[in-house]
Structures are given as C-alpha cells and as structure tokens.
C-alpha cells in the first residue's frame, strides 16, 4: 500500500516533461512542509498526494471565452 504524502507536502511547485531513462516522463517538483524540495515521477505523486496534484492542475487552467458565432 502507498503511504499518503498529502499532509507532508506543502505544494507542488512545477510539473515538467523530461527524458527519464530514455522515456518522456512528467516530473513533479514538490515543496515539503519541512522546506525541502524534491522531484518525483508524476505516477508516484498521483498515488501519494492526488489532491495536491489536482490543486496544481486546477490553479493552472486557462479558460477560453466563448465566442459568438
């Protein structure tokens, strides 16, 4: 079973696409409540702190204005 990080992570600072072991992967930059910063593959963050990841994505959404046709 996966240990939750929701209570230990302060926020997600960034998500970037990067080559990892020859594959394009999403890498998530975490800022912990202790002040430390770490990087993790998105699939691990997905399991351990899904709400923080959702909060990050929601805060970066851009909505288009509906155009009159």
mmCIF file of N, CA, C and O in Angstrom:
data_model
loop_
_atom_site.group_PDB
_atom_site.id
_atom_site.type_symbol
_atom_site.label_atom_id
_atom_site.label_comp_id
_atom_site.label_asym_id
_atom_site.label_seq_id
_atom_site.Cartn_x
_atom_site.Cartn_y
_atom_site.Cartn_z
ATOM 1 N N UNK A 1 0.843 -1.192 0.000
ATOM 2 C CA UNK A 1 0.000 0.000 0.000
ATOM 3 C C UNK A 1 0.881 1.246 0.000
ATOM 4 O O UNK A 1 1.986 1.225 0.524
ATOM 5 N N UNK A 2 0.349 2.296 -0.577
ATOM 6 C CA UNK A 2 1.102 3.543 -0.716
ATOM 7 C C UNK A 2 0.847 4.454 0.472
ATOM 8 O O UNK A 2 -0.283 4.692 0.857
ATOM 9 N N UNK A 3 1.915 4.993 1.034
ATOM 10 C CA UNK A 3 1.805 5.971 2.112
ATOM 11 C C UNK A 3 1.408 7.314 1.512
ATOM 12 O O UNK A 3 1.998 7.771 0.535
ATOM 13 N N UNK A 4 0.420 7.968 2.106
ATOM 14 C CA UNK A 4 -0.013 9.273 1.614
ATOM 15 C C UNK A 4 0.995 10.354 1.994
ATOM 16 O O UNK A 4 1.552 10.342 3.096
ATOM 17 N N UNK A 5 1.214 11.289 1.074
ATOM 18 C CA UNK A 5 2.070 12.444 1.338
ATOM 19 C C UNK A 5 1.244 13.718 1.511
ATOM 20 O O UNK A 5 1.792 14.794 1.690
ATOM 21 N N UNK A 6 -0.066 13.624 1.429
ATOM 22 C CA UNK A 6 -0.929 14.821 1.446
ATOM 23 C C UNK A 6 -0.612 15.754 2.615
ATOM 24 O O UNK A 6 -0.590 16.963 2.447
ATOM 25 N N UNK A 7 -0.372 15.194 3.798
ATOM 26 C CA UNK A 7 -0.137 16.035 4.981
ATOM 27 C C UNK A 7 1.290 16.559 5.081
ATOM 28 O O UNK A 7 1.539 17.509 5.813
ATOM 29 N N UNK A 8 2.229 15.939 4.356
ATOM 30 C CA UNK A 8 3.629 16.370 4.438
ATOM 31 C C UNK A 8 4.036 17.347 3.336
ATOM 32 O O UNK A 8 4.978 18.116 3.506
ATOM 33 N N UNK A 9 3.329 17.319 2.210
ATOM 34 C CA UNK A 9 3.668 18.198 1.086
ATOM 35 C C UNK A 9 2.941 19.530 1.252
ATOM 36 O O UNK A 9 1.744 19.565 1.514
ATOM 37 N N UNK A 10 3.699 20.620 1.134
ATOM 38 C CA UNK A 10 3.097 21.950 1.211
ATOM 39 C C UNK A 10 2.425 22.289 -0.114
ATOM 40 O O UNK A 10 1.268 22.673 -0.146
ATOM 41 N N UNK A 11 3.175 22.124 -1.213
ATOM 42 C CA UNK A 11 2.600 22.411 -2.519
ATOM 43 C C UNK A 11 3.434 21.795 -3.619
ATOM 44 O O UNK A 11 4.565 21.381 -3.403
ATOM 45 N N UNK A 12 2.837 21.741 -4.790
ATOM 46 C CA UNK A 12 3.553 21.330 -5.997
ATOM 47 C C UNK A 12 4.000 22.609 -6.683
ATOM 48 O O UNK A 12 3.192 23.494 -6.974
ATOM 49 N N UNK A 13 5.297 22.716 -6.875
ATOM 50 C CA UNK A 13 5.900 23.926 -7.428
ATOM 51 C C UNK A 13 5.852 23.949 -8.946
ATOM 52 O O UNK A 13 5.644 24.998 -9.552
ATOM 53 N N UNK A 14 6.044 22.793 -9.569
ATOM 54 C CA UNK A 14 6.085 22.743 -11.036
ATOM 55 C C UNK A 14 5.910 21.306 -11.508
ATOM 56 O O UNK A 14 6.144 20.365 -10.762
ATOM 57 N N UNK A 15 5.501 21.185 -12.768
ATOM 58 C CA UNK A 15 5.445 19.890 -13.454
ATOM 59 C C UNK A 15 6.127 20.101 -14.797
ATOM 60 O O UNK A 15 5.823 21.067 -15.502
ATOM 61 N N UNK A 16 7.067 19.250 -15.121
ATOM 62 C CA UNK A 16 7.769 19.387 -16.394
ATOM 63 C C UNK A 16 7.887 18.038 -17.084
ATOM 64 O O UNK A 16 7.850 16.995 -16.438
ATOM 65 N N UNK A 17 8.011 18.092 -18.397
ATOM 66 C CA UNK A 17 8.235 16.875 -19.168
ATOM 67 C C UNK A 17 9.730 16.764 -19.405
ATOM 68 O O UNK A 17 10.386 17.748 -19.775
ATOM 69 N N UNK A 18 10.269 15.566 -19.156
ATOM 70 C CA UNK A 18 11.710 15.373 -19.233
ATOM 71 C C UNK A 18 12.014 13.945 -19.664
ATOM 72 O O UNK A 18 11.223 13.044 -19.434
ATOM 73 N N UNK A 19 13.174 13.756 -20.277
ATOM 74 C CA UNK A 19 13.651 12.405 -20.608
ATOM 75 C C UNK A 19 14.135 11.743 -19.329
ATOM 76 O O UNK A 19 14.998 12.283 -18.633
ATOM 77 N N UNK A 20 13.562 10.596 -19.006
ATOM 78 C CA UNK A 20 13.983 9.811 -17.847
ATOM 79 C C UNK A 20 14.160 8.380 -18.323
ATOM 80 O O UNK A 20 13.200 7.761 -18.783
ATOM 81 N N UNK A 21 15.380 7.889 -18.222
ATOM 82 C CA UNK A 21 15.691 6.525 -18.663
ATOM 83 C C UNK A 21 15.206 6.276 -20.096
ATOM 84 O O UNK A 21 14.609 5.244 -20.389
ATOM 85 N N UNK A 22 15.428 7.268 -20.970
ATOM 86 C CA UNK A 22 15.082 7.117 -22.379
ATOM 87 C C UNK A 22 13.615 7.300 -22.714
ATOM 88 O O UNK A 22 13.212 7.082 -23.849
ATOM 89 N N UNK A 23 12.797 7.688 -21.731
ATOM 90 C CA UNK A 23 11.358 7.894 -21.948
ATOM 91 C C UNK A 23 10.962 9.306 -21.562
ATOM 92 O O UNK A 23 11.517 9.868 -20.630
ATOM 93 N N UNK A 24 9.977 9.865 -22.270
ATOM 94 C CA UNK A 24 9.422 11.163 -21.875
ATOM 95 C C UNK A 24 8.516 10.942 -20.676
ATOM 96 O O UNK A 24 7.576 10.158 -20.750
ATOM 97 N N UNK A 25 8.819 11.601 -19.585
ATOM 98 C CA UNK A 25 8.054 11.440 -18.350
ATOM 99 C C UNK A 25 7.666 12.810 -17.811
ATOM 100 O O UNK A 25 8.366 13.805 -18.056
ATOM 101 N N UNK A 26 6.566 12.869 -17.055
ATOM 102 C CA UNK A 26 6.228 14.069 -16.307
ATOM 103 C C UNK A 26 6.918 13.982 -14.955
ATOM 104 O O UNK A 26 6.779 12.981 -14.237
ATOM 105 N N UNK A 27 7.674 15.012 -14.622
ATOM 106 C CA UNK A 27 8.391 15.080 -13.352
ATOM 107 C C UNK A 27 7.764 16.199 -12.537
ATOM 108 O O UNK A 27 7.586 17.318 -13.025
ATOM 109 N N UNK A 28 7.425 15.897 -11.290
ATOM 110 C CA UNK A 28 6.726 16.833 -10.415
ATOM 111 C C UNK A 28 7.698 17.331 -9.346
ATOM 112 O O UNK A 28 8.384 16.536 -8.697
ATOM 113 N N UNK A 29 7.746 18.654 -9.177
ATOM 114 C CA UNK A 29 8.607 19.289 -8.178
ATOM 115 C C UNK A 29 7.771 19.579 -6.934
ATOM 116 O O UNK A 29 6.821 20.374 -7.008
ATOM 117 N N UNK A 30 8.124 18.936 -5.823
ATOM 118 C CA UNK A 30 7.379 19.099 -4.581
ATOM 119 C C UNK A 30 8.120 20.012 -3.621
ATOM 120 O O UNK A 30 9.350 19.941 -3.507
ATOM 121 N N UNK A 31 7.362 20.848 -2.904
ATOM 122 C CA UNK A 31 7.885 21.619 -1.786
ATOM 123 C C UNK A 31 7.246 21.040 -0.534
ATOM 124 O O UNK A 31 6.013 21.024 -0.404
ATOM 125 N N UNK A 32 8.085 20.513 0.342
ATOM 126 C CA UNK A 32 7.616 19.856 1.554
ATOM 127 C C UNK A 32 7.467 20.869 2.680
ATOM 128 O O UNK A 32 8.120 21.912 2.689
ATOM 129 N N UNK A 33 6.634 20.566 3.653
ATOM 130 C CA UNK A 33 6.427 21.445 4.806
ATOM 131 C C UNK A 33 7.703 21.636 5.610
ATOM 132 O O UNK A 33 7.841 22.621 6.324
ATOM 133 N N UNK A 34 8.669 20.737 5.467
ATOM 134 C CA UNK A 34 9.973 20.862 6.133
ATOM 135 C C UNK A 34 10.865 21.886 5.444
ATOM 136 O O UNK A 34 11.922 22.232 5.947
ATOM 137 N N UNK A 35 10.443 22.335 4.231
ATOM 138 C CA UNK A 35 11.247 23.274 3.461
ATOM 139 C C UNK A 35 12.079 22.616 2.379
ATOM 140 O O UNK A 35 12.641 23.297 1.525
ATOM 141 N N UNK A 36 12.179 21.297 2.385
ATOM 142 C CA UNK A 36 12.969 20.621 1.355
ATOM 143 C C UNK A 36 12.191 20.553 0.046
ATOM 144 O O UNK A 36 10.965 20.641 0.035
ATOM 145 N N UNK A 37 12.941 20.406 -1.034
ATOM 146 C CA UNK A 37 12.367 20.289 -2.380
ATOM 147 C C UNK A 37 12.844 18.978 -2.983
ATOM 148 O O UNK A 37 14.015 18.635 -2.873
ATOM 149 N N UNK A 38 11.918 18.273 -3.627
ATOM 150 C CA UNK A 38 12.270 17.008 -4.271
ATOM 151 C C UNK A 38 11.550 16.906 -5.605
ATOM 152 O O UNK A 38 10.604 17.649 -5.868
ATOM 153 N N UNK A 39 12.012 15.970 -6.441
ATOM 154 C CA UNK A 39 11.386 15.698 -7.732
ATOM 155 C C UNK A 39 10.965 14.239 -7.759
ATOM 156 O O UNK A 39 11.703 13.365 -7.297
ATOM 157 N N UNK A 40 9.777 13.989 -8.339
ATOM 158 C CA UNK A 40 9.238 12.630 -8.410
ATOM 159 C C UNK A 40 8.499 12.451 -9.721
ATOM 160 O O UNK A 40 7.955 13.413 -10.267
ATOM 161 N N UNK A 41 8.435 11.220 -10.199
ATOM 162 C CA UNK A 41 7.626 10.936 -11.377
ATOM 163 C C UNK A 41 6.158 11.177 -11.036
ATOM 164 O O UNK A 41 5.714 10.910 -9.904
ATOM 165 N N UNK A 42 5.408 11.662 -12.012
ATOM 166 C CA UNK A 42 4.014 12.022 -11.762
ATOM 167 C C UNK A 42 3.182 10.832 -11.302
ATOM 168 O O UNK A 42 2.277 10.989 -10.482
ATOM 169 N N UNK A 43 3.488 9.627 -11.792
ATOM 170 C CA UNK A 43 2.698 8.467 -11.376
ATOM 171 C C UNK A 43 2.818 8.209 -9.876
ATOM 172 O O UNK A 43 1.874 7.757 -9.245
ATOM 173 N N UNK A 44 3.980 8.522 -9.284
ATOM 174 C CA UNK A 44 4.151 8.356 -7.840
ATOM 175 C C UNK A 44 3.395 9.439 -7.070
ATOM 176 O O UNK A 44 2.766 9.163 -6.053
ATOM 177 N N UNK A 45 3.455 10.662 -7.567
ATOM 178 C CA UNK A 45 2.740 11.774 -6.921
ATOM 179 C C UNK A 45 1.236 11.543 -7.032
ATOM 180 O O UNK A 45 0.485 11.817 -6.094
ATOM 181 N N UNK A 46 0.808 11.007 -8.157
ATOM 182 C CA UNK A 46 -0.598 10.658 -8.374
ATOM 183 C C UNK A 46 -1.132 9.763 -7.269
ATOM 184 O O UNK A 46 -2.248 9.930 -6.789
ATOM 185 N N UNK A 47 -0.323 8.795 -6.876
ATOM 186 C CA UNK A 47 -0.732 7.834 -5.846
ATOM 187 C C UNK A 47 -0.627 8.408 -4.436
ATOM 188 O O UNK A 47 -1.451 8.114 -3.580
ATOM 189 N N UNK A 48 0.415 9.202 -4.198
ATOM 190 C CA UNK A 48 0.713 9.616 -2.829
ATOM 191 C C UNK A 48 0.089 10.945 -2.411
ATOM 192 O O UNK A 48 -0.150 11.156 -1.226
ATOM 193 N N UNK A 49 -0.129 11.841 -3.353
ATOM 194 C CA UNK A 49 -0.818 13.097 -2.997
ATOM 195 C C UNK A 49 -1.649 13.600 -4.179
ATOM 196 O O UNK A 49 -1.370 14.654 -4.748
ATOM 197 N N UNK A 50 -2.681 12.842 -4.522
ATOM 198 C CA UNK A 50 -3.505 13.197 -5.676
ATOM 199 C C UNK A 50 -4.207 14.544 -5.535
ATOM 200 O O UNK A 50 -4.380 15.261 -6.521
ATOM 201 N N UNK A 51 -4.609 14.912 -4.323
ATOM 202 C CA UNK A 51 -5.309 16.191 -4.152
ATOM 203 C C UNK A 51 -4.380 17.371 -4.428
ATOM 204 O O UNK A 51 -4.774 18.346 -5.045
ATOM 205 N N UNK A 52 -3.128 17.266 -4.003
ATOM 206 C CA UNK A 52 -2.153 18.338 -4.275
ATOM 207 C C UNK A 52 -1.926 18.472 -5.778
ATOM 208 O O UNK A 52 -1.815 19.575 -6.303
ATOM 209 N N UNK A 53 -1.863 17.337 -6.475
ATOM 210 C CA UNK A 53 -1.656 17.372 -7.924
ATOM 211 C C UNK A 53 -2.867 17.985 -8.615
ATOM 212 O O UNK A 53 -2.724 18.827 -9.515
ATOM 213 N N UNK A 54 -4.049 17.613 -8.178
ATOM 214 C CA UNK A 54 -5.272 18.195 -8.733
ATOM 215 C C UNK A 54 -5.321 19.700 -8.469
ATOM 216 O O UNK A 54 -5.654 20.491 -9.361
ATOM 217 N N UNK A 55 -4.957 20.120 -7.261
ATOM 218 C CA UNK A 55 -4.928 21.549 -6.935
ATOM 219 C C UNK A 55 -3.976 22.299 -7.863
ATOM 220 O O UNK A 55 -4.282 23.401 -8.331
ATOM 221 N N UNK A 56 -2.811 21.701 -8.133
ATOM 222 C CA UNK A 56 -1.843 22.332 -9.033
ATOM 223 C C UNK A 56 -2.434 22.501 -10.428
ATOM 224 O O UNK A 56 -2.391 23.584 -11.013
ATOM 225 N N UNK A 57 -2.984 21.418 -10.966
ATOM 226 C CA UNK A 57 -3.541 21.486 -12.317
ATOM 227 C C UNK A 57 -4.698 22.479 -12.389
ATOM 228 O O UNK A 57 -4.795 23.257 -13.340
ATOM 229 N N UNK A 58 -5.574 22.476 -11.393
ATOM 230 C CA UNK A 58 -6.708 23.412 -11.396
ATOM 231 C C UNK A 58 -6.232 24.858 -11.345
ATOM 232 O O UNK A 58 -6.814 25.731 -11.983
ATOM 233 N N UNK A 59 -5.174 25.127 -10.609
ATOM 234 C CA UNK A 59 -4.678 26.504 -10.490
ATOM 235 C C UNK A 59 -4.006 26.983 -11.772
ATOM 236 O O UNK A 59 -3.789 28.180 -11.949
ATOM 237 N N UNK A 60 -3.689 26.070 -12.680
ATOM 238 C CA UNK A 60 -3.037 26.434 -13.936
ATOM 239 C C UNK A 60 -3.946 26.316 -15.160
ATOM 240 O O UNK A 60 -3.487 26.455 -16.283
ATOM 241 N N UNK A 61 -5.221 26.082 -14.930
ATOM 242 C CA UNK A 61 -6.163 26.023 -16.045
ATOM 243 C C UNK A 61 -6.369 27.405 -16.650
ATOM 244 O O UNK A 61 -6.373 28.413 -15.941
ATOM 245 N N UNK A 62 -6.529 27.433 -17.935
ATOM 246 C CA UNK A 62 -6.871 28.661 -18.643
ATOM 247 C C UNK A 62 -8.161 28.397 -19.398
ATOM 248 O O UNK A 62 -8.233 27.485 -20.213
ATOM 249 N N UNK A 63 -9.164 29.197 -19.108
ATOM 250 C CA UNK A 63 -10.454 29.018 -19.759
ATOM 251 C C UNK A 63 -10.574 29.996 -20.912
ATOM 252 O O UNK A 63 -10.209 31.174 -20.791
ATOM 253 N N UNK A 64 -11.060 29.525 -22.016
ATOM 254 C CA UNK A 64 -11.306 30.380 -23.164
ATOM 255 C C UNK A 64 -12.678 30.996 -23.066
ATOM 256 O O UNK A 64 -13.624 30.335 -22.614
ATOM 257 N N UNK A 65 -12.771 32.221 -23.485
ATOM 258 C CA UNK A 65 -14.073 32.883 -23.536
ATOM 259 C C UNK A 65 -14.873 32.291 -24.683
ATOM 260 O O UNK A 65 -14.327 32.016 -25.762
ATOM 261 N N UNK A 66 -16.138 32.064 -24.465
ATOM 262 C CA UNK A 66 -16.992 31.559 -25.535
ATOM 263 C C UNK A 66 -17.161 32.660 -26.577
ATOM 264 O O UNK A 66 -17.432 33.806 -26.248
ATOM 265 N N UNK A 67 -16.976 32.287 -27.822
ATOM 266 C CA UNK A 67 -17.062 33.278 -28.899
ATOM 267 C C UNK A 67 -18.443 33.223 -29.527
ATOM 268 O O UNK A 67 -19.003 32.164 -29.731
ATOM 269 N N UNK A 68 -18.992 34.393 -29.832
ATOM 270 C CA UNK A 68 -20.272 34.468 -30.533
ATOM 271 C C UNK A 68 -20.038 34.124 -31.996
ATOM 272 O O UNK A 68 -19.127 34.631 -32.626
ATOM 273 N N UNK A 69 -20.863 33.242 -32.535
ATOM 274 C CA UNK A 69 -20.738 32.865 -33.952
ATOM 275 C C UNK A 69 -21.810 33.522 -34.774
ATOM 276 O O UNK A 69 -22.894 33.686 -34.454
#
